XYZ file of C-alpha atoms in Angstrom:
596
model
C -11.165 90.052 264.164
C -9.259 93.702 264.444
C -11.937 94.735 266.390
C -12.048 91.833 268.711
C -8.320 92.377 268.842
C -8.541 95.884 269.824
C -11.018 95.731 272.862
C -9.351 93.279 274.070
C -5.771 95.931 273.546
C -8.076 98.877 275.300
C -9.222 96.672 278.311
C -5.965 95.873 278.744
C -4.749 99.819 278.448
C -7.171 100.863 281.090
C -6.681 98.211 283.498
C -2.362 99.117 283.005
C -3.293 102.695 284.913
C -4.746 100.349 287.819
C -1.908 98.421 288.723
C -0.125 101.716 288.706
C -2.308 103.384 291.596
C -1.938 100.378 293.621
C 1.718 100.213 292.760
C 2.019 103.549 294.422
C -0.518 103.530 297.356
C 1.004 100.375 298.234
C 4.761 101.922 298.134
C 3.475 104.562 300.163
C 1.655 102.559 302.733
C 4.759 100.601 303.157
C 2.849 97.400 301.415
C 5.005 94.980 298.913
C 4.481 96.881 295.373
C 6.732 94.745 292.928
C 3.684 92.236 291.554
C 1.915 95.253 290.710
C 4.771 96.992 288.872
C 5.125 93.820 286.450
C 1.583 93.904 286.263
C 1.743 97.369 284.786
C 4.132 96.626 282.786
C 2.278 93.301 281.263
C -0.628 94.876 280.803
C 1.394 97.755 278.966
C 2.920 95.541 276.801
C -0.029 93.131 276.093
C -1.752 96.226 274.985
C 0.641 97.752 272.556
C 1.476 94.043 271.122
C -2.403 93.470 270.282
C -2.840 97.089 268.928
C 0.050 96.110 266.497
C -2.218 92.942 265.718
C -5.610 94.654 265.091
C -3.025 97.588 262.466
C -2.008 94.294 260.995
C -5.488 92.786 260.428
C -6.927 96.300 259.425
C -4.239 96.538 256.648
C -4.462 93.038 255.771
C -8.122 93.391 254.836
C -7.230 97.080 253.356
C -4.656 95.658 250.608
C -6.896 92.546 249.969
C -9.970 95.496 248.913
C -7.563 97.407 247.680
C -6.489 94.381 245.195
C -10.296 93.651 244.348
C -11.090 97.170 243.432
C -8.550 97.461 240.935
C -9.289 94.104 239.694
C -12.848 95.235 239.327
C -11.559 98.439 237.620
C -9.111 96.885 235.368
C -11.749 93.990 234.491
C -14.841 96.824 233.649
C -12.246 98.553 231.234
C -11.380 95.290 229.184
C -15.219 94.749 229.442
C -16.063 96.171 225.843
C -16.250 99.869 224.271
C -17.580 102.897 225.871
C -17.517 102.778 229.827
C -14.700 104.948 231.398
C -12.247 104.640 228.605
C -14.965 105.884 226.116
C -16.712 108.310 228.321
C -14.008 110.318 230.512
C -10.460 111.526 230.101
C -7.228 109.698 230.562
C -6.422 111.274 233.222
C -9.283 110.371 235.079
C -8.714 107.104 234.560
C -5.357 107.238 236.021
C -6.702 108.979 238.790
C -9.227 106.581 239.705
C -6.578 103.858 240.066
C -3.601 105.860 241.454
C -6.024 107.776 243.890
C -9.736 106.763 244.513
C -8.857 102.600 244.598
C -6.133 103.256 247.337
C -8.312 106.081 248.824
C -11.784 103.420 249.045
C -9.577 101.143 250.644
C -8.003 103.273 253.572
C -12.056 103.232 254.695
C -10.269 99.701 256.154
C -6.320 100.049 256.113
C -7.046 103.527 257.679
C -10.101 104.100 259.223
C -10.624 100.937 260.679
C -7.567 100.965 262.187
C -7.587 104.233 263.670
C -11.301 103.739 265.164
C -9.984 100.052 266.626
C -7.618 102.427 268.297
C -10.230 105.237 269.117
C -13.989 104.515 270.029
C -12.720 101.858 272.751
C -10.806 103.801 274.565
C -13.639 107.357 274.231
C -16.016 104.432 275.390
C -14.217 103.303 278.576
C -11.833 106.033 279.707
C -16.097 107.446 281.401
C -16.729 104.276 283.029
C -12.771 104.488 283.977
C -12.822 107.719 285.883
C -16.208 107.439 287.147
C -14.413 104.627 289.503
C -11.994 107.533 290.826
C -14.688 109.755 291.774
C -15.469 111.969 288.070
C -18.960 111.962 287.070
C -19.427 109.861 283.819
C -21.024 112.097 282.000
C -18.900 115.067 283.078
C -16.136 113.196 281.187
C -18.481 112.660 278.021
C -19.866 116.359 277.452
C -16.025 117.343 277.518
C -15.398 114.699 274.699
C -18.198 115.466 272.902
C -17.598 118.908 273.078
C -14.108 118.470 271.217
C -15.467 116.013 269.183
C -18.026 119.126 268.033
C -14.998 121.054 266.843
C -12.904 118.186 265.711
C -16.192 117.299 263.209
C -16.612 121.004 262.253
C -12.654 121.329 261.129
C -12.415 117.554 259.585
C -15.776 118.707 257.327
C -13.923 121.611 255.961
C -10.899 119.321 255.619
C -12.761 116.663 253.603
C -14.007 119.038 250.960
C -10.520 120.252 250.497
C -9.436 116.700 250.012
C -12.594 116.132 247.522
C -11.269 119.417 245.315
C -7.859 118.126 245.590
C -8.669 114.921 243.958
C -10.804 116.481 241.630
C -8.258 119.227 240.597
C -5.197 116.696 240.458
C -7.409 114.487 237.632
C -8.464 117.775 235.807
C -4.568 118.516 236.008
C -3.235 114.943 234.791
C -5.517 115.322 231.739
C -4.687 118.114 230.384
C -0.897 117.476 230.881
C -1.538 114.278 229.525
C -3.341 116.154 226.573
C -0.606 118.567 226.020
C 2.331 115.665 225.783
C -0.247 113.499 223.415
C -0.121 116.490 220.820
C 2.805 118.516 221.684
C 3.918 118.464 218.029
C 0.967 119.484 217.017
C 0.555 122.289 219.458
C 4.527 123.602 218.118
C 3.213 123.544 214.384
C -0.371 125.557 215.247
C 1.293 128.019 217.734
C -0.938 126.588 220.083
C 1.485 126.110 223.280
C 0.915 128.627 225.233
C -3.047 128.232 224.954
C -2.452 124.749 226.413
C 0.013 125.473 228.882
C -1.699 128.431 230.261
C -4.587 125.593 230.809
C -2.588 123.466 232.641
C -1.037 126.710 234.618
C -4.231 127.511 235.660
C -5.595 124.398 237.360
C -2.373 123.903 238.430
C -2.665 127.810 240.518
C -6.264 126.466 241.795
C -4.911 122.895 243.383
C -2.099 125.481 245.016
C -4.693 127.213 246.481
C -6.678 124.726 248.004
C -3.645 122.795 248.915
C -2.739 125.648 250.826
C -6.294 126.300 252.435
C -5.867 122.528 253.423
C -2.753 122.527 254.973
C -3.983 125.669 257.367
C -6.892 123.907 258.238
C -4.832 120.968 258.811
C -2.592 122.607 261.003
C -5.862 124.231 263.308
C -7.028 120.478 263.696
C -3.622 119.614 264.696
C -3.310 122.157 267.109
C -6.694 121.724 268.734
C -5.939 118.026 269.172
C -2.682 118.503 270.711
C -4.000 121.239 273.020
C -7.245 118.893 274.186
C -5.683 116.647 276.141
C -3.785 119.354 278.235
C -7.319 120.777 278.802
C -8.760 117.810 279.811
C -6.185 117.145 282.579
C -6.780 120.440 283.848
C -10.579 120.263 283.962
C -10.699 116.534 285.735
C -7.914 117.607 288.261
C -9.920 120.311 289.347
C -13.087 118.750 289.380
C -11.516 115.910 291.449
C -10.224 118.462 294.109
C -13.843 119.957 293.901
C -15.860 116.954 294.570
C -13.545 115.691 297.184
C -13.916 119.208 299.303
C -11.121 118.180 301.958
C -10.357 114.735 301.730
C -6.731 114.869 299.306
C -6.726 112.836 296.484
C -3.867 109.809 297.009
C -1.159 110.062 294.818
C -2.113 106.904 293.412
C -5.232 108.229 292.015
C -3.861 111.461 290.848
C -1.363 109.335 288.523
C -4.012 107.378 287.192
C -6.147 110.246 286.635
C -3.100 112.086 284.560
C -2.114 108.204 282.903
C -6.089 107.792 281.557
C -6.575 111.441 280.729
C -2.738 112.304 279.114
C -1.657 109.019 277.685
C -4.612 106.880 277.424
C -7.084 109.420 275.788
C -4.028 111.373 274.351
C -4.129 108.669 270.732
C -8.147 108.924 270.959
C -8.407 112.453 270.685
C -5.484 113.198 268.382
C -6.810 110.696 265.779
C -10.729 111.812 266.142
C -10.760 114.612 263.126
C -8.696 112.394 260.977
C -10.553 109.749 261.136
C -13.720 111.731 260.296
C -10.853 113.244 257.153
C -10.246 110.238 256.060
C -13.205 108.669 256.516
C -15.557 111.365 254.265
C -12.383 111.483 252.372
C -13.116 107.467 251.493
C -16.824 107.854 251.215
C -15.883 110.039 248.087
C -13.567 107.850 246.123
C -16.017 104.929 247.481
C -18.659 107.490 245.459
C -16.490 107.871 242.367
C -15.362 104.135 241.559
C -19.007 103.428 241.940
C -20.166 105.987 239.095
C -17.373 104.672 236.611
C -18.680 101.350 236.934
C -21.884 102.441 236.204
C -21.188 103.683 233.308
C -22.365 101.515 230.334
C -20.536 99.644 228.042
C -21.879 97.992 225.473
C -20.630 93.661 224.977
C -20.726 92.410 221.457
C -23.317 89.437 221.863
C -23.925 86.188 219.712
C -27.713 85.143 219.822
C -26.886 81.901 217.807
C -24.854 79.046 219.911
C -21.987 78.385 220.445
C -19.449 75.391 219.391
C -19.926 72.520 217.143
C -19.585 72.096 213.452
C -20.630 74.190 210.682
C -22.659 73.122 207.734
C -20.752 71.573 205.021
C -21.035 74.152 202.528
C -19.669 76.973 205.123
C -17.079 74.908 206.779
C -14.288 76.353 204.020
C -15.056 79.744 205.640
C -11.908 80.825 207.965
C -14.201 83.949 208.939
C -17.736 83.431 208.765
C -20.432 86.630 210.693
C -23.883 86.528 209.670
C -26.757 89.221 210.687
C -24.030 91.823 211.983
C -26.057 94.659 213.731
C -24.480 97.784 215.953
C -27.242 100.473 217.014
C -25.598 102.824 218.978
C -27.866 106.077 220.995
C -30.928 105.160 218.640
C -28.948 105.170 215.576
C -28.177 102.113 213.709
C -24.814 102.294 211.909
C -24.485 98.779 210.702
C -27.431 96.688 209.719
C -27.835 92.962 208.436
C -24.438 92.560 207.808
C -23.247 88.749 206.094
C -19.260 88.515 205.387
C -17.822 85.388 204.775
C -13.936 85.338 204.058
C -12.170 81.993 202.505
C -8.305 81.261 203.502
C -6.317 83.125 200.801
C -8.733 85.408 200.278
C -8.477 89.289 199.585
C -11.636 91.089 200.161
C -11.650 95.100 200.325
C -14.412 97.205 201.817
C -15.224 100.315 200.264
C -17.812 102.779 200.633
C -18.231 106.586 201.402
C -16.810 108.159 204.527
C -19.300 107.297 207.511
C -20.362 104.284 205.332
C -19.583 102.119 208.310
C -15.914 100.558 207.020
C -13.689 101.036 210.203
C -16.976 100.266 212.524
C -17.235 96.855 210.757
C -13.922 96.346 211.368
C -13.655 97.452 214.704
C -17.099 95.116 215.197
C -15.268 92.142 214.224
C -12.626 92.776 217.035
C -15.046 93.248 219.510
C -14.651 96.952 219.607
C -18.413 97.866 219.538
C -21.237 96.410 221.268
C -22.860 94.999 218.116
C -25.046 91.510 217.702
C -24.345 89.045 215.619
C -26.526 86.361 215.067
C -23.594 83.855 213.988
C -19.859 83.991 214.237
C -17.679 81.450 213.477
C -14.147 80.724 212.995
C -12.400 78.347 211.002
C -15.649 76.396 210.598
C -16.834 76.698 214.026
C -19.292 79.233 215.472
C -17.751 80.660 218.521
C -19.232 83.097 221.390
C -17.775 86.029 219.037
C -15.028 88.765 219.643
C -15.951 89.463 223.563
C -13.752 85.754 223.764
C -10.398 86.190 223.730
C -9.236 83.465 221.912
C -11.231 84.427 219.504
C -9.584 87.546 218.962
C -6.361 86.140 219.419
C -6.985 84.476 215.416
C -7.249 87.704 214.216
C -4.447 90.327 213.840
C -5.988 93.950 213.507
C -4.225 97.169 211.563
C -5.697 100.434 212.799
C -5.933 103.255 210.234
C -3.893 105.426 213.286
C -1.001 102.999 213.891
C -0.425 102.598 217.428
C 3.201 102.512 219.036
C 4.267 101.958 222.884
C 7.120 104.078 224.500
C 9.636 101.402 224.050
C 11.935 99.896 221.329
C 11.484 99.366 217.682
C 11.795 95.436 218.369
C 9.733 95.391 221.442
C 6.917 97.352 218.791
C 7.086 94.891 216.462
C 6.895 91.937 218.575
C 4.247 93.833 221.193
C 6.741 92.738 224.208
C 8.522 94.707 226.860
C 11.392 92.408 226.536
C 13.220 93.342 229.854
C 10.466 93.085 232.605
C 9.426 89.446 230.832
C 13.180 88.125 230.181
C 12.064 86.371 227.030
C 13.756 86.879 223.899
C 12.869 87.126 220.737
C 14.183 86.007 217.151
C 15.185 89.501 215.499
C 15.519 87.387 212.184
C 11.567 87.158 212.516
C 11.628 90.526 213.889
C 13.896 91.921 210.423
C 11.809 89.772 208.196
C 8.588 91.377 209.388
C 10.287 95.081 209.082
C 11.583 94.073 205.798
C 8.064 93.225 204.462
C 6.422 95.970 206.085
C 8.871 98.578 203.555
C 10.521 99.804 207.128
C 14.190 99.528 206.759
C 15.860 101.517 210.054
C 18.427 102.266 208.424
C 16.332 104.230 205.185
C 13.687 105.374 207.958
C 16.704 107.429 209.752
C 15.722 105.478 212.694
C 19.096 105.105 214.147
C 20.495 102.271 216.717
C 17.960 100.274 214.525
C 15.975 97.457 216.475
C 17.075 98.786 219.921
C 15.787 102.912 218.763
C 13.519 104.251 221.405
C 10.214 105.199 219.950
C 8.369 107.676 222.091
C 5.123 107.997 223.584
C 2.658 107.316 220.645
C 5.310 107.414 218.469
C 5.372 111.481 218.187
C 9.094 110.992 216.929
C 7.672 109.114 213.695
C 5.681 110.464 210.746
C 1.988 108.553 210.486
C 3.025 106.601 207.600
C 5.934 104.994 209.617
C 3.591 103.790 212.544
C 1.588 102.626 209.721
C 4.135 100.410 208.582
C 5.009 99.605 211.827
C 2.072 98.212 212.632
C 1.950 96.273 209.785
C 5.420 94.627 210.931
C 3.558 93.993 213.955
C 0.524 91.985 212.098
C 2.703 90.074 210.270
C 5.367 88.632 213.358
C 2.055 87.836 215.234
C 1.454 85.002 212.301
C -2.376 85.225 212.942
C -4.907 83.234 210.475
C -7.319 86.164 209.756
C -5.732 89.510 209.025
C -8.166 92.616 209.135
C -6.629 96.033 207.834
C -8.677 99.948 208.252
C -7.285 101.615 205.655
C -3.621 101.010 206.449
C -2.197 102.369 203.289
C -3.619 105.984 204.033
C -0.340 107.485 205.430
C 2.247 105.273 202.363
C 3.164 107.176 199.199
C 2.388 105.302 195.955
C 5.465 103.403 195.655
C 5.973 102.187 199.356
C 2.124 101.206 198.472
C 2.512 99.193 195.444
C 5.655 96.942 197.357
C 3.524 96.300 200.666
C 0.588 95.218 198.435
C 2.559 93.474 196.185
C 5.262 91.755 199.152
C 2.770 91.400 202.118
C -0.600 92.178 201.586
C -1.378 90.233 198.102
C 2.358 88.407 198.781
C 3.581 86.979 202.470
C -0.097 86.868 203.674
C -1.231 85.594 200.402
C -2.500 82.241 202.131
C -4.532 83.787 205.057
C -7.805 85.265 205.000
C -7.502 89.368 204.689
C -10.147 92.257 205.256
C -9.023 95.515 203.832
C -11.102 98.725 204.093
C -9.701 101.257 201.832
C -9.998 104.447 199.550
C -6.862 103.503 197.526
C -8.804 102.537 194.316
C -5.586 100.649 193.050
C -5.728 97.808 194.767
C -9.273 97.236 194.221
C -8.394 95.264 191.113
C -6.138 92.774 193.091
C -9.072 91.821 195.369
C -10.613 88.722 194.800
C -14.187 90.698 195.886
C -14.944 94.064 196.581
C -18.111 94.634 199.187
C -19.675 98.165 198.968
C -20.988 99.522 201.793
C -23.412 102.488 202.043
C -25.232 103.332 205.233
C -23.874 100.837 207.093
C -25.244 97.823 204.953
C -22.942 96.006 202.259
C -25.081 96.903 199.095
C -22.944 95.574 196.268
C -20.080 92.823 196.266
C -18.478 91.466 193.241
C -14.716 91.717 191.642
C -13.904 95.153 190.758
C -14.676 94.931 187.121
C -17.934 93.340 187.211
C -18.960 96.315 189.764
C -17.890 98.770 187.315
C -19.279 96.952 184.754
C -23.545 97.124 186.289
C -23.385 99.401 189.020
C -23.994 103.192 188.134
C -23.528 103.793 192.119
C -20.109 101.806 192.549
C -19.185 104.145 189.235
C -20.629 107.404 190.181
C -18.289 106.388 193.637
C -14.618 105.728 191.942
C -15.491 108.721 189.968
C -15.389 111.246 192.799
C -12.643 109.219 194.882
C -10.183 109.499 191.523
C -11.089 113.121 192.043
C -10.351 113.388 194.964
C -7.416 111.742 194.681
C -6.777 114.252 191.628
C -6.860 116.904 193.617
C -4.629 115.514 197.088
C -1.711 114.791 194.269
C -1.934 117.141 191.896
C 0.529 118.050 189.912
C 0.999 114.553 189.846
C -1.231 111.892 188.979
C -1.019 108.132 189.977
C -0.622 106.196 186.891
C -2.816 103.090 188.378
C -5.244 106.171 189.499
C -5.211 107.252 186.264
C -6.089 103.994 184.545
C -8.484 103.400 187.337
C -10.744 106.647 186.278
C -10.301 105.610 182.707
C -11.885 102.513 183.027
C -14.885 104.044 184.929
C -15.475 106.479 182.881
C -15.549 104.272 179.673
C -17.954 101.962 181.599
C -20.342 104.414 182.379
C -20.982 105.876 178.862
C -19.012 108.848 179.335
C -17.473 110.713 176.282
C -13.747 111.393 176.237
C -13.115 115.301 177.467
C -13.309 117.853 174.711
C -10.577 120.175 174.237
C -7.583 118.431 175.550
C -8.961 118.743 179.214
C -7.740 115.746 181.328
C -10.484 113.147 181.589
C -12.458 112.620 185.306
């Protein structure tokens, strides 16, 4: 349609310089010229009103792409792990959607528009002036002649743009990098390492920006200067070919109208359209790569829907034959866990056992296979559906916080774009239960204190906690928690087990992985995991009771744990590493050494 629209806004253009000559023979010749200066005018008009239509249509289309790329984008990053978010920076992320999605979609808001605009009239204006006496192709070496320089300068252009693009999403990443881990960058004495980094792609996009710019200015200087050359040329052609016989004046103001108004658009816009267009064909080349990149979907082989068996229907989280092979490696295998409501179940193993992958599995943060997964007695399509996931509230190890307020944290809302509300009671309640009291936390303004990007203003133990207040106002049936009490001293430990954990969520199915061998005892099982398969499951006692391995296991943890805390030793700890010991045989230590 835009370019139906614009022929029909060129023919129009060309025939406007017609109706001028005869305006002005006829005025000369002492003829009636009015209907011929309305025609001019009409046909002036018409043209400039359609080549408003065909912009119109050409950005319609370009905002409707536009819209589907980042659709398409957004979509292929919710998709499942790995792909762009897992292979690339941040910043090139952002990039992609602040600068290649509007950059594929000029090839139509842009480029379309400008060649509606341009090959028409390059095509005619020949066939135009060969009526006033100018060989065609006399008219089209001279075009193609500019057109040889224009494409020269608008290559060079295009690679600066290319760089440019290139430099600005090497720049937004490591800016990005150095605000993610500013803190830690202070503490190391690392600053000026990073800043330097950013200084110095930041001193290469000045110098291609600059190199661009020049160029820039030589196309726009060529352009300008074409037309006036053109004029020139065809005037003295004209006089040429016509020996003695005068031009009219009639045809010498068409000749100037076609050549230094009707051509003058044309040849101005030629090199940026071939800029713009190469400049396109890049981002075009760039979205298309970051949706090629893989990403692995958590799959279900068994079906979908319908009723469990009646011995499994008590299950409010049932997976079977959990499997996640990742580059040729397998990192879980054969995995069965079946959690009841009420249930406490804590998964243990050694680091790299596979604990926070399991968990992350279960969310649908890994492309692993099950061959069964079920919810609440019904086997579902697994965690790539999201209401699926929405049963299940998740507590990463690193607890994540948004750059907005405590409340709108907890409740995972930014209250003032949405104008909802929320109940701060619930909000209080959740805090409360969490151990994070504002007040205690020197958090001040309390539910309305801004926490910063990633929460650099708290400690890790505080977005810990946080996030627990989060789990708990989302009221979800299955609760899964990596190792959420890494970052909590002993004390602020023993209340959230004891008030949320074993107390508020005390009805709901829970999945804790954990090296805090003091809660093991309040599970109701324990699942050992070693090499990414659960090897031993049981209550804590009756594993310490007939596994050497599960033994062998707390021993080094309490250890461990020894040596984090020393001076001081956890009492439960303490008790903990008894009771091992004394199950596995072991003597008492000899000569008032402290037992292991």
């Amino acid at each position: 349609a835009a370019l139906g629209v614009s022929l029909t806004s060129a023919l129009l253009a060309l025939l406007a310089p017609y109706a001028q000559k005869r305006f002005v023979d006829d005025l000369l010749g002492g003829h009636p010229a009015a209907r011929w200066v309305w025609a001019a005018f009409v046909l002036t008009v018409g043209a400039q009103a359609l080549s408003l239509a065909a912009l119109w249509l050409a950005t319609r289309e370009g905002l409707i792409t536009q819209k589907a790329l980042a659709d398409r984008l957004y979509a292929r990053l919710l998709e499942g792990p790995g792909g762009l978010v897992g292979n690339r920076p941040a910043g090139e992320a952002v990039s992609l959607f602040a600068v290649d999605v509007p950059g594929a979609a000029a090839l139509l808001d842009q480029v379309l528009v400008m060649i509606c605009s341009m090959f028409f009239p390059l095509l005619l204006a020949p066939l135009a002036l060969q009526l006033l006496g100018i060989p065609w192709w006399a008219t089209l070496v001279s075009i193609l002649g500019i057109g040889c320089i224009h494409a020269s300068l608008s290559f060079r252009q295009s690679r600066f743009f290319l760089r440019f693009k290139e430099l600005a999403a090497e720049r937004t990443g490591r800016v990005a990098e150095w605000v993610q881990n500013v803190r830690t960058l202070r503490i190391l004495g690392w600053m000026g390492y990073a800043e330097d980094r950013i200084f110095e792609v930041r001193t290469r996009e000045t110098r291609n920006r600059k190199a661009m710019v020049t160029n820039g200015q030589v196309m726009n200087t060529v352009s300008t200067s074409a037309t006036y050359v053109l004029n020139i040329l065809a005037v003295l052609l004209l006089l040429r070919l016509r020996g003695d016989a005068t031009p009219s004046a009639g045809e010498l103001l068409s000749l100037l109208w076609i050549l230094g108004v009707y051509l003058a658009r044309p040849l101005r816009q030629f090199p940026w359209v071939l800029v713009i267009g190469m400049d396109s064909l890049t981002s075009i080349r760039r979205l298309v790569n970051a949706l090629k990149i893989p990403v692995a979907q958590p799959h279900v082989h068994g079906p979908a829907g319908g009723e469990a068996p009646k011995s499994e229907r008590g299950y409010a989280l049932e997976v079977r034959g959990l499997r996640l092979e990742v580059a040729g490696r397998v990192l879980l295998r054969d995995v069965d866990l079946c959690v009841r409501p009420g249930e406490l179940v804590a998964l243990v193993g050694e680091v790299g056992s596979g604990k926070s992958v399991l968990l992350q599995s279960l969310m649908g943060g890994t492309g692993a296979d099950f061959a069964r997964f079920a919810v609440e007695g019904k086997a579902t399509a697994g965690p790539a559906d999201p209401a699926v996931r929405s049963l299940m509230a998740y507590v990463p190890q690193e607890g994540f916080t948004m750059s907005a307020t405590l409340r709108e944290n907890v409740c995972f809302e930014y209250l003032s774009e949405s104008g909802s509300t929320v109940d701060d009671r619930r909000v209080l309640e959740a805090l409360r239960l969490a151990q994070f009291d504002p007040a205690s936390e020197r958090v001040q303004e309390g539910l309305e204190a801004e926490i910063g990007e990633r929460g650099v203003n708290l400690s890790g133990g505080q977005r810990q906690r946080i996030s627990l207040a989060r789990a708990r106002y989302a009221e979800r049936p299955i609760i899964l928690l990596d190792d959420c009490l890494s970052a909590v001293d002993v004390d602020t430990e023993r209340h959230l087990v004891d008030q949320l954990i074993a107390g508020a969520w005390a009805g709901r199915a829970r999945v804790l992985a954990t090296h805090r061998l003091s809660v093991l005892p309040l599970c109701d099982r324990v699942l050992f995991l070693e090499d990414g398969a659960i090897t031993l499951q049981g209550t804590y006692d009756q594993l310490l009771e007939r596994s050497e391995v599960f033994r062998d296991f707390v021993r080094r943890e309490a250890v461990r744990k020894k040596e984090a805390t020393q001076p001081v030793q956890e009492p439960q700890l303490a008790q903990a590493t008894v009771a091992a010991s004394q199950a596995s045989g072991a003597s008492p230590a000899a000569d008032g050494e402290e037992p292991i």
